């Protein structure tokens, strides 16, 4: 009697486990991806709206400038490849657009908060407004309702809020602004939820203090053991901590949501600390050196006095983590993307393809 009860218990347990496993092992089959962010995931918005991202950007993969600040693909490109979806068309690009499997609202230079000192006016709130317009128009034109709730919503933003704040604030002053930045992030997420978004993949912010252009801009700022700006990375770590806490709150507050928090910081920092082992040169050296000095100058032609100035490109791109002093090379992006895709830096630790509610069969 007792034995049969135990046996029954084990069978019930096993059945539950099998059920759970089969739910975990099946892919979510996201029909679309909607992405929000800054230049880390801008696939051509600023290029279409403001001005072309010049070559040699794009040479490694696209063979031409493809609106991305990198020699090739960005993390978001590897994500859509993995989901067997096409590369995302920027919402702001009307030429040859294909929005059947999502859209990209990320724009280079964007911040979470609508501050005037931000590099771009397309802050997260604006990107969400654009999404709402996109959704409203799509529904009235094509009557597609379901895809918006089945899609994956990816967000990678915050780096510019921190980098800009660091220009005129101390570590402590900047840390004091984090709750307000997170609050704005939360407003955006709740708006997306209200519009039907359910599956979120939230990338935390990278080790901003390791970006070569900032290292050049702040030569006297204390470094961490690997050579990154210690106070700025401390701020990024604090931002990520508060972001993670907020996501955990939202998981409870928004009952039919499924949030994945992705620790992009650790994947990018790992590239810096293991640069040699991974076959990279000096992690703070960068490949495309701008004619105007650092960062954004990659590929720019400037005419200060009628003289044309071109920036250099480099041949051994695969040996660099940083492409232009701000943005990562395709090789670096791929290494980070692989860690995102296999779930090893995610909470819950699920591959991107499985980042949806575990539905019972
Ligand atoms: C839109 O889709 C709904 C549900 O699929 C359907 O009932 C409705 O008739 C459709 N409307 C148009 C204009 O096609
Ligand atoms: C830093 O600059 C921004 C805008 O330029 C300003 O709003 C902010 O108050 C400044 N912060 C400090 C601590 O000076
Ligand atoms: C974000 O914060 C600012 C103040 O910092 C506020 O004016 C704005 O309404 C907030 N919300 C959104 C969605 O931008
Ligand atoms: C134009 O300026 C560059 C530096 O910006 C200088 O190297 C060059 O000699 C100048 N050319 C003329 C024609 O003055
Ligand atoms: C997507 O990534 C997962 C996890 O790394 C991997 O198992 C799978 O083969 C990849 N799929 C495609 C189509 O690249």
XYZ file of C-alpha atoms and ligand atoms in Angstrom:
431
model
C 0.000 0.000 0.000
C 2.687 2.412 1.123
C 4.941 1.327 -1.744
C 2.259 1.795 -4.372
C 1.584 5.282 -3.038
C 5.264 6.149 -3.376
C 5.356 4.644 -6.863
C 2.326 6.671 -7.818
C 3.975 9.774 -6.404
C 7.099 9.149 -8.456
C 5.074 8.578 -11.618
C 3.148 11.810 -11.044
C 6.439 13.610 -10.421
C 7.987 12.158 -13.575
C 4.976 13.074 -15.671
C 5.166 16.621 -14.359
C 8.861 16.751 -15.169
C 8.362 15.371 -18.685
C 5.608 17.917 -19.249
C 7.853 20.706 -18.005
C 10.820 19.498 -20.055
C 8.831 19.282 -23.264
C 7.572 22.817 -22.683
C 11.135 23.998 -22.059
C 12.551 22.173 -25.056
C 10.097 23.597 -27.558
C 10.928 26.851 -29.281
C 8.693 29.906 -28.874
C 8.653 30.492 -32.636
C 8.560 34.248 -32.225
C 6.979 35.557 -35.445
C 8.538 39.006 -35.017
C 11.050 41.049 -33.059
C 10.541 44.656 -31.991
C 13.740 46.289 -30.829
C 14.376 49.504 -28.894
C 17.728 51.050 -28.084
C 20.749 53.089 -29.124
C 23.576 52.634 -31.624
C 24.401 49.235 -30.137
C 21.330 47.944 -31.992
C 20.605 50.644 -34.599
C 20.379 48.837 -37.943
C 20.087 52.029 -39.975
C 17.701 54.528 -38.377
C 20.129 57.394 -37.894
C 21.623 56.624 -41.283
C 18.183 57.026 -42.905
C 16.943 59.925 -40.806
C 20.010 62.096 -40.240
C 22.937 61.060 -42.402
C 24.575 58.030 -43.904
C 26.925 55.977 -41.749
C 29.933 56.001 -44.094
C 32.224 53.150 -45.140
C 34.331 51.358 -43.998
C 31.425 50.580 -41.636
C 29.825 47.368 -42.860
C 32.728 46.105 -44.982
C 33.288 42.845 -43.126
C 29.851 41.366 -43.643
C 27.654 43.522 -45.852
C 30.424 44.612 -48.203
C 29.033 48.134 -48.000
C 27.848 50.556 -45.380
C 24.666 49.071 -43.932
C 23.625 51.788 -41.495
C 25.371 50.090 -38.603
C 28.286 51.430 -36.553
C 30.423 48.327 -36.896
C 32.417 46.494 -39.519
C 29.564 43.980 -39.747
C 26.633 42.575 -37.851
C 25.355 43.809 -34.501
C 24.127 41.686 -31.602
C 20.516 42.172 -32.728
C 21.435 40.845 -36.192
C 22.754 37.634 -34.651
C 19.574 37.383 -32.578
C 17.249 37.683 -35.585
C 19.458 35.239 -37.526
C 19.081 32.752 -34.683
C 15.305 33.174 -34.661
C 15.411 32.594 -38.449
C 13.900 36.015 -39.033
C 15.159 38.688 -41.444
C 17.388 41.542 -40.263
C 15.231 44.250 -38.736
C 14.284 47.210 -40.894
C 14.534 50.519 -39.034
C 11.163 52.152 -38.468
C 12.628 55.401 -39.805
C 13.756 53.844 -43.089
C 11.084 53.819 -45.778
C 13.268 52.473 -48.584
C 12.901 48.751 -49.225
C 11.309 48.288 -45.821
C 10.106 44.867 -44.698
C 8.138 44.917 -41.471
C 6.598 41.441 -41.766
C 8.760 40.127 -38.941
C 9.163 43.147 -36.745
C 10.736 46.563 -36.776
C 13.648 48.339 -35.194
C 13.043 51.530 -33.235
C 16.613 51.815 -31.950
C 18.440 54.969 -32.953
C 22.084 55.807 -32.417
C 22.782 58.249 -29.596
C 19.479 57.642 -27.821
C 18.924 57.867 -24.090
C 16.250 56.443 -21.846
C 15.392 59.886 -20.533
C 14.319 62.810 -22.672
C 17.201 65.089 -21.744
C 18.341 67.887 -24.024
C 21.980 66.945 -23.567
C 21.407 63.518 -25.114
C 23.015 62.893 -28.528
C 19.666 61.987 -30.087
C 16.080 63.221 -29.771
C 14.716 59.706 -30.274
C 14.715 58.763 -26.598
C 12.991 55.598 -25.384
C 9.639 57.358 -24.846
C 9.682 58.543 -28.472
C 10.627 55.070 -29.689
C 7.635 53.624 -27.839
C 5.371 56.325 -29.362
C 6.667 55.337 -32.786
C 5.896 51.691 -31.994
C 2.333 52.605 -31.002
C 1.897 54.492 -34.267
C 3.380 51.546 -36.159
C 1.021 49.130 -34.443
C -2.062 51.281 -34.969
C -1.316 51.743 -38.658
C -0.435 48.088 -39.189
C -3.672 46.949 -37.586
C -5.803 49.274 -39.665
C -3.963 48.437 -42.875
C -3.410 44.705 -42.503
C -5.657 43.571 -39.643
C -2.878 41.585 -37.946
C -3.585 41.405 -34.260
C -1.856 38.367 -32.867
C 1.747 38.953 -33.850
C 2.199 41.852 -31.460
C 1.493 39.621 -28.481
C 3.542 36.717 -29.798
C 6.577 38.823 -30.703
C 9.804 39.203 -28.790
C 10.524 42.716 -27.480
C 14.220 43.417 -27.061
C 15.593 46.494 -25.305
C 19.227 47.592 -25.082
C 19.506 51.161 -23.841
C 21.011 53.180 -20.994
C 24.652 53.540 -21.974
C 24.188 57.111 -23.217
C 22.317 58.259 -20.109
C 25.322 57.164 -18.077
C 28.084 58.335 -20.438
C 26.535 61.790 -20.806
C 25.886 62.131 -17.099
C 29.521 61.299 -16.428
C 30.623 64.392 -18.366
C 29.620 66.714 -15.533
C 28.766 64.530 -12.553
C 30.686 62.626 -9.924
C 30.059 58.938 -9.364
C 27.802 59.714 -6.408
C 25.845 62.437 -8.228
C 25.319 60.175 -11.209
C 24.249 57.255 -9.034
C 21.605 59.521 -7.517
C 19.992 59.936 -10.971
C 19.650 56.187 -11.562
C 16.220 55.705 -9.909
C 14.745 58.378 -12.214
C 16.308 56.729 -15.276
C 14.954 53.330 -14.214
C 11.557 54.926 -13.620
C 11.492 56.150 -17.226
C 12.535 52.684 -18.409
C 9.652 51.228 -16.394
C 7.130 53.634 -17.912
C 8.227 52.517 -21.374
C 7.967 48.810 -20.492
C 4.508 49.243 -19.013
C 3.353 51.114 -22.094
C 4.576 48.274 -24.300
C 2.794 45.777 -22.070
C -0.390 47.806 -22.309
C -0.038 47.628 -26.093
C 0.084 43.837 -25.949
C 3.803 43.101 -25.584
C 4.360 39.993 -23.454
C 7.830 38.581 -24.072
C 10.675 40.892 -23.117
C 14.412 40.432 -23.372
C 16.059 43.238 -21.410
C 19.769 43.731 -22.002
C 21.510 45.442 -19.144
C 24.052 48.154 -19.896
C 27.623 47.303 -20.818
C 30.871 48.300 -19.098
C 30.670 51.868 -20.392
C 33.864 52.689 -18.502
C 35.803 50.385 -20.849
C 34.927 52.291 -24.037
C 38.199 53.553 -25.567
C 36.851 57.033 -26.402
C 35.890 57.603 -22.770
C 39.279 56.352 -21.595
C 40.847 59.024 -23.799
C 38.405 61.677 -22.595
C 39.117 60.973 -18.908
C 42.851 60.274 -18.647
C 43.040 61.208 -14.957
C 40.071 59.142 -13.747
C 40.907 56.088 -11.577
C 41.077 52.743 -13.399
C 40.018 49.291 -12.358
C 42.574 46.412 -12.455
C 41.900 45.875 -16.172
C 42.243 49.546 -17.131
C 38.596 50.631 -17.381
C 37.184 53.782 -15.744
C 36.318 52.544 -12.277
C 33.716 55.164 -11.262
C 31.807 54.877 -14.536
C 31.714 51.078 -14.367
C 30.569 51.348 -10.745
C 27.672 53.463 -12.001
C 26.870 50.921 -14.720
C 26.913 48.103 -12.130
C 24.544 50.076 -9.883
C 22.265 50.840 -12.840
C 22.134 47.135 -13.698
C 21.409 46.164 -10.110
C 18.444 48.537 -9.947
C 17.276 47.455 -13.391
C 17.316 43.802 -12.349
C 15.348 44.565 -9.188
C 12.799 46.491 -11.229
C 12.422 43.646 -13.726
C 11.777 41.253 -10.833
C 9.038 43.599 -9.594
C 7.514 43.883 -13.058
C 7.409 40.084 -13.392
C 4.963 40.060 -10.483
C 3.122 43.230 -11.409
C 2.452 42.303 -15.045
C 0.999 38.798 -14.662
C 1.031 37.531 -18.243
C 4.472 38.936 -19.012
C 7.666 36.945 -19.479
C 10.840 38.905 -18.783
C 14.372 37.771 -19.464
C 17.108 39.898 -17.915
C 20.321 39.576 -19.925
C 23.677 40.347 -18.334
C 25.372 41.898 -21.362
C 27.732 43.696 -18.966
C 29.458 40.485 -17.946
C 29.749 39.216 -21.529
C 31.336 42.474 -22.708
C 33.557 42.829 -19.645
C 34.692 39.250 -20.185
C 35.981 40.266 -23.629
C 38.123 42.978 -22.000
C 39.484 40.842 -19.181
C 40.162 37.808 -21.408
C 41.261 39.789 -24.454
C 44.596 37.974 -24.862
C 43.143 34.484 -24.450
C 40.452 35.324 -26.980
C 43.035 36.437 -29.527
C 42.469 40.177 -29.339
C 45.119 42.863 -29.302
C 45.076 45.619 -26.643
C 41.366 45.726 -25.681
C 41.391 49.530 -25.710
C 42.890 49.873 -29.160
C 40.406 50.266 -31.961
C 40.291 49.497 -35.585
C 38.740 52.369 -37.480
C 40.450 55.528 -36.319
C 38.559 58.677 -37.181
C 40.127 61.577 -39.000
C 38.745 63.819 -36.289
C 40.486 61.833 -33.592
C 38.372 59.489 -31.619
C 35.138 57.610 -31.828
C 32.494 58.744 -34.217
C 35.041 59.893 -36.791
C 35.254 56.423 -38.362
C 34.918 56.851 -42.099
C 34.009 60.522 -41.920
C 35.321 62.903 -44.490
C 35.723 66.406 -43.206
C 36.598 69.605 -44.975
C 37.951 72.030 -42.383
C 39.655 74.151 -44.995
C 38.811 72.502 -48.241
C 41.117 69.586 -47.544
C 39.582 66.124 -47.533
C 40.417 64.002 -44.558
C 39.662 60.305 -44.467
C 39.848 58.060 -41.491
C 41.784 54.862 -41.584
C 40.233 51.442 -41.716
C 42.097 48.337 -40.746
C 42.755 44.956 -42.232
C 43.012 42.765 -39.141
C 39.524 43.588 -37.867
C 39.082 40.213 -36.187
C 41.825 41.121 -33.700
C 39.921 44.066 -32.259
C 37.148 44.290 -29.685
C 36.374 47.917 -30.448
C 35.640 48.977 -33.990
C 35.722 52.760 -33.707
C 36.379 53.581 -30.055
C 32.676 53.423 -29.134
C 31.135 50.491 -30.980
C 32.124 46.856 -31.027
C 33.449 44.860 -33.969
C 31.390 42.124 -35.548
C 33.696 39.545 -33.967
C 33.053 40.977 -30.488
C 29.317 41.275 -31.170
C 29.173 37.646 -32.224
C 30.876 36.439 -29.034
C 28.428 38.447 -26.898
C 25.439 37.323 -28.992
C 26.397 33.662 -28.580
C 26.221 34.047 -24.799
C 22.830 35.740 -25.068
C 21.450 33.130 -27.431
C 22.459 30.092 -25.389
C 20.950 31.547 -22.207
C 24.209 31.463 -20.242
C 23.967 35.125 -19.142
C 20.176 35.268 -18.867
C 17.797 35.196 -15.938
C 15.932 32.875 -16.283
C 18.769 30.974 -18.015
C 16.863 30.145 -21.190
C 18.091 30.378 -24.775
C 16.565 33.350 -26.618
C 14.455 30.983 -28.726
C 12.802 29.754 -25.517
C 12.220 33.076 -23.800
C 8.449 32.784 -23.585
C 5.942 31.561 -21.054
C 6.125 27.827 -20.508
C 2.766 26.789 -21.808
C 1.399 23.397 -20.853
C 0.457 21.255 -23.773
C -9.910 41.301 -38.933
O -9.650 40.093 -38.236
C -10.719 39.676 -37.413
C -10.236 38.478 -36.591
O -9.331 37.701 -37.274
C -11.940 39.376 -38.290
O -13.017 38.963 -37.482
C -12.314 40.643 -39.043
O -13.371 40.363 -39.940
C -11.112 41.163 -39.855
N -11.441 42.446 -40.470
C -11.148 42.747 -41.714
C -11.512 44.118 -42.176
O -10.597 41.958 -42.471
C 24.955 68.444 -15.927
O 24.503 69.035 -17.139
C 23.111 68.906 -17.368
C 22.761 69.495 -18.735
O 23.823 70.066 -19.374
C 22.326 69.599 -16.272
O 20.941 69.437 -16.465
C 22.722 69.003 -14.935
O 22.071 69.709 -13.888
C 24.230 69.057 -14.726
N 24.542 68.366 -13.491
C 25.408 68.819 -12.576
C 25.565 68.019 -11.342
O 26.068 69.828 -12.766
C 10.674 60.463 -18.010
O 11.225 61.373 -17.093
C 11.030 62.738 -17.372
C 11.684 63.543 -16.301
O 12.978 63.086 -16.043
C 9.563 63.061 -17.507
O 9.400 64.385 -17.900
C 8.935 62.115 -18.532
O 7.568 62.361 -18.631
C 9.191 60.696 -18.124
N 8.482 59.729 -18.949
C 8.727 59.388 -20.220
C 7.867 58.335 -20.811
O 9.603 59.888 -20.888
C 44.037 72.084 -43.746
O 44.017 71.685 -42.384
C 44.762 70.502 -42.095
C 44.571 70.182 -40.629
O 43.227 70.203 -40.300
C 46.224 70.720 -42.468
O 46.920 69.519 -42.246
C 46.343 71.134 -43.918
O 47.666 71.457 -44.212
C 45.452 72.333 -44.220
N 45.451 72.594 -45.653
C 45.586 73.810 -46.189
C 45.512 73.859 -47.672
O 45.688 74.801 -45.497
C 20.368 29.488 -31.901
O 21.103 29.463 -30.708
C 20.978 28.254 -29.969
C 21.695 28.447 -28.644
O 23.029 28.810 -28.849
C 21.518 27.119 -30.792
O 21.362 25.904 -30.097
C 20.779 27.043 -32.115
O 21.339 26.049 -32.924
C 20.824 28.362 -32.836
N 19.964 28.311 -34.001
C 20.248 28.883 -35.180
C 19.233 28.744 -36.257
O 21.265 29.525 -35.345
